[in-house]
Amino acid sequence: EAQVTQNPRYLITVTGKKLTVTCSQNMNHEYMSWYRQDPGLGLRQIYYSMNVEVTDKGDVPEGYKVSRKEKRNFPLILESPSPNQTSLYFCASSLGGAGNTIYFGEGSWLTVV
Amino acid sequence: KQEVTQIPAALSVPEGENLVLNCSFTDSAIYNLQWFRQDPGKGLTSLLLIQSSQREQTSGRLNASLDKSSGRSTLYIAASQPGDSATYLCAPLYNQGGKLIFGQGTELSVKP
């Protein structure tokens, strides 16, 4: 089954404690990206990757890092989380191009206290 | 600035009604436009994708149209059912890297 899998799905952490949200896709997709969803602000892109070792900033990259060492994985790293990073995070992947659907993971609820 | 607006923000209808959700976007340089469904606390499920060269796409009771030049898309839902209750999001794609710009969504409630 075609899937984008995120872990953890739910996490409560403390300010400043580094954390990583993993994302893996089994569809051999070139393109992967991370979004955050906040009430009143909708979904906004954090980072995206067009291929292995190729990443670029989205609209709200501050406070986040990503890496793309393998095609299937695209982890999101919060080096020093702050309360304003409390949000619902989504990973997405696609083959790219105008005709291909973008698939989303189930989401990761992150609370920073 | 690339912005997407969805109207109405919320909609409540009785079962069986046909309905139209509206989406407008400020920058017409899109690759495609996708409509998604989001259930509370869940991820996004793609419903329809319209490429920039297309005018409409249909899937079952859903029909989406695209007028790229005027920056508008509509999602038509025929014979609505309670199971259609969800938030519907439209998102034009602006680059190959998967940059979707999302609207705030239309929260739909279909009453039995």
Coordinates of C-alpha atoms in Angstrom, one line a residue:
Chain A
E1 CA 0.0 0.0 0.0
A2 CA 1.3 3.5 -1.0
Q3 CA 2.1 5.3 2.2
V4 CA 3.7 8.3 3.8
T5 CA 4.6 7.4 7.4
Q6 CA 5.4 9.8 10.1
N7 CA 6.7 9.2 13.6
P8 CA 6.0 10.1 16.3
R9 CA 2.3 10.8 15.8
Y10 CA 2.0 12.6 19.1
L11 CA 4.7 14.2 21.2
I12 CA 5.0 16.5 24.2
T13 CA 8.4 17.8 24.8
V14 CA 10.2 20.6 26.7
T15 CA 11.7 23.8 25.3
G16 CA 15.2 23.3 24.0
K17 CA 15.2 19.5 23.8
K18 CA 16.2 18.5 20.3
L19 CA 13.8 16.2 18.5
T20 CA 13.4 14.6 15.1
V21 CA 10.2 13.8 13.4
T22 CA 10.8 11.0 10.8
C23 CA 9.0 10.7 7.5
S24 CA 9.3 7.8 5.1
Q25 CA 7.5 7.0 1.8
N26 CA 7.3 3.7 -0.1
M27 CA 6.4 5.1 -3.5
N28 CA 9.9 5.9 -4.8
H29 CA 8.9 9.6 -5.0
E30 CA 11.4 12.3 -5.9
Y31 CA 9.8 15.1 -4.1
M32 CA 9.2 15.4 -0.4
S33 CA 8.1 18.3 1.8
W34 CA 7.1 19.3 5.3
Y35 CA 4.1 21.5 6.3
R36 CA 2.8 22.8 9.5
Q37 CA -0.9 23.5 10.2
D38 CA -2.0 26.1 12.7
P39 CA -5.5 27.5 13.4
G40 CA -6.2 30.6 11.4
L41 CA -3.0 30.2 9.4
G42 CA -3.7 27.0 7.5
L43 CA -1.0 24.8 6.1
R44 CA 2.4 26.4 5.4
Q45 CA 5.4 24.8 3.8
I46 CA 8.5 24.5 6.0
Y47 CA 11.1 22.8 3.7
Y48 CA 11.0 20.7 0.6
S49 CA 13.4 18.4 -1.3
M50 CA 13.5 17.6 -5.0
N51 CA 15.9 14.7 -4.7
V52 CA 18.6 13.1 -2.5
E53 CA 20.9 15.8 -1.1
V54 CA 18.7 18.6 -2.6
T55 CA 16.7 20.6 -0.1
D56 CA 15.3 24.1 0.0
K57 CA 13.4 26.4 2.3
G58 CA 9.7 26.8 2.1
D59 CA 7.7 29.7 3.6
V60 CA 8.4 29.1 7.3
P61 CA 11.8 27.4 7.7
E62 CA 13.1 29.2 10.8
G63 CA 13.9 26.9 13.7
Y64 CA 13.9 23.7 11.5
K65 CA 16.4 21.6 9.7
V66 CA 15.9 18.8 7.2
S67 CA 18.1 16.2 5.5
R68 CA 17.6 13.9 2.5
K69 CA 20.3 11.2 2.6
E70 CA 18.0 8.6 1.1
K71 CA 15.2 8.9 -1.3
R72 CA 12.6 7.4 0.9
N73 CA 13.3 9.4 4.1
F74 CA 13.0 13.1 4.9
P75 CA 13.3 13.8 8.6
L76 CA 12.4 17.1 10.2
I77 CA 14.7 18.3 12.9
L78 CA 14.0 20.8 15.6
E79 CA 17.3 21.6 17.2
S80 CA 16.0 23.7 20.0
P81 CA 12.2 23.6 20.1
S82 CA 10.2 26.5 21.3
P83 CA 6.5 26.8 22.3
N84 CA 5.7 28.6 19.0
Q85 CA 6.6 25.4 17.2
T86 CA 3.6 23.7 18.8
S87 CA 1.7 22.6 15.8
L88 CA 0.4 19.8 13.6
Y89 CA 3.1 18.7 11.2
F90 CA 2.6 16.9 7.9
C91 CA 5.0 15.2 5.6
A92 CA 4.2 14.9 1.9
S93 CA 5.6 13.3 -1.2
S94 CA 5.1 13.2 -4.9
L95 CA 6.6 12.0 -8.2
G96 CA 6.7 15.6 -9.2
G97 CA 5.3 17.2 -12.4
A98 CA 1.9 18.7 -13.0
G99 CA 0.0 15.5 -13.3
N100 CA 1.0 13.8 -10.1
T101 CA -0.9 13.8 -6.9
I102 CA 0.8 14.9 -3.7
Y103 CA 0.3 12.4 -0.9
F104 CA 0.3 13.4 2.8
G105 CA 1.1 11.5 6.0
E106 CA -1.3 11.2 8.9
G107 CA 0.3 14.1 10.7
S108 CA 2.4 14.6 13.9
W109 CA 1.0 16.5 16.8
L110 CA 3.8 18.3 18.6
T111 CA 3.5 20.2 21.8
V112 CA 6.4 22.2 23.2
V113 CA 6.1 23.3 26.8
Chain B
K1 CA 2.1 37.4 -2.7
Q2 CA 0.5 34.0 -3.4
E3 CA -2.8 33.7 -1.5
V4 CA -5.7 31.3 -1.7
T5 CA -9.2 32.2 -0.5
Q6 CA -12.0 29.7 0.1
I7 CA -15.6 30.7 0.4
P8 CA -17.6 29.9 2.4
A9 CA -15.6 29.2 5.5
A10 CA -18.3 26.9 6.8
L11 CA -21.4 25.3 5.2
S12 CA -24.2 23.2 6.7
V13 CA -26.7 21.5 4.4
P14 CA -29.3 18.8 4.6
E15 CA -28.5 15.4 3.1
G16 CA -29.1 15.1 -0.6
E17 CA -28.3 18.7 -1.6
N18 CA -25.9 19.6 -4.3
L19 CA -23.3 22.2 -3.3
V20 CA -20.5 24.3 -4.6
L21 CA -17.3 25.2 -2.8
N22 CA -15.3 28.1 -4.2
C23 CA -11.6 28.7 -4.3
S24 CA -9.7 31.7 -5.7
F25 CA -6.0 32.3 -6.0
T26 CA -4.0 35.4 -6.6
D27 CA -1.1 34.1 -8.7
S28 CA -2.2 32.2 -11.8
A29 CA 1.2 30.7 -12.6
I30 CA 0.2 27.3 -11.3
Y31 CA 1.3 23.8 -12.4
N32 CA -2.0 22.3 -11.1
L33 CA -4.6 22.6 -8.4
Q34 CA -5.6 19.9 -6.0
W35 CA -8.6 19.6 -3.8
F36 CA -8.1 17.7 -0.5
R37 CA -10.4 16.5 2.2
Q38 CA -9.3 16.6 5.9
D39 CA -11.2 14.9 8.6
P40 CA -10.8 16.2 12.2
G41 CA -7.3 15.3 13.5
K42 CA -6.4 13.4 10.4
G43 CA -4.2 13.8 7.4
L44 CA -5.2 15.1 4.0
T45 CA -6.7 12.9 1.3
S46 CA -6.4 14.1 -2.3
L47 CA -9.8 14.2 -4.0
L48 CA -9.1 15.7 -7.4
L49 CA -6.1 17.1 -9.3
I50 CA -6.6 19.5 -12.3
Q51 CA -3.6 20.3 -14.4
S52 CA -3.2 23.9 -15.5
S53 CA -4.1 23.0 -19.1
Q54 CA -7.4 21.3 -18.0
R55 CA -10.8 22.8 -17.3
E56 CA -12.3 20.1 -15.1
Q57 CA -12.0 16.7 -13.5
T58 CA -14.6 14.4 -12.2
S59 CA -14.6 11.5 -9.7
G60 CA -17.8 10.0 -8.7
R61 CA -20.1 12.6 -7.2
L62 CA -17.3 15.2 -7.2
N63 CA -16.5 17.6 -10.1
A64 CA -13.8 20.2 -9.9
S65 CA -13.4 23.0 -12.5
L66 CA -10.5 25.4 -13.1
D67 CA -10.4 28.8 -14.7
K68 CA -6.7 29.6 -14.5
S69 CA -6.8 33.0 -16.1
S70 CA -9.3 34.3 -13.6
G71 CA -7.7 32.4 -10.7
R72 CA -10.7 30.4 -9.7
S73 CA -11.7 26.8 -9.0
T74 CA -14.9 25.2 -7.8
L75 CA -15.6 21.9 -6.3
Y76 CA -19.1 20.6 -7.0
I77 CA -20.5 17.9 -4.7
A78 CA -23.6 16.1 -6.0
A79 CA -26.2 14.5 -3.7
S80 CA -24.3 15.2 -0.5
Q81 CA -24.2 12.6 2.2
P82 CA -23.4 12.8 6.0
G83 CA -20.1 11.0 5.2
D84 CA -19.1 14.0 3.1
S85 CA -18.8 16.1 6.3
A86 CA -15.2 17.3 6.6
T87 CA -13.0 20.3 5.8
Y88 CA -12.2 20.7 2.1
L89 CA -9.0 22.4 1.1
C90 CA -7.9 23.7 -2.3
A91 CA -4.2 24.1 -3.1
P92 CA -2.6 25.3 -6.2
L93 CA 0.9 23.9 -6.9
Y94 CA 3.5 26.6 -7.7
N95 CA 6.7 24.7 -8.2
Q96 CA 8.0 21.2 -9.0
G97 CA 9.3 21.0 -5.4
G98 CA 5.7 20.5 -4.2
K99 CA 5.0 24.0 -3.0
L100 CA 1.3 24.0 -2.4
I101 CA -0.4 27.1 -1.1
F102 CA -3.4 26.2 0.9
G103 CA -6.7 28.0 1.5
Q104 CA -8.2 28.1 5.0
G105 CA -10.7 25.5 3.9
T106 CA -14.4 25.1 3.9
E107 CA -15.8 23.2 6.8
L108 CA -18.8 21.2 5.5
S109 CA -21.5 19.6 7.6
V110 CA -24.1 17.4 6.0
K111 CA -27.1 16.7 8.3
P112 CA -29.0 13.5 8.0

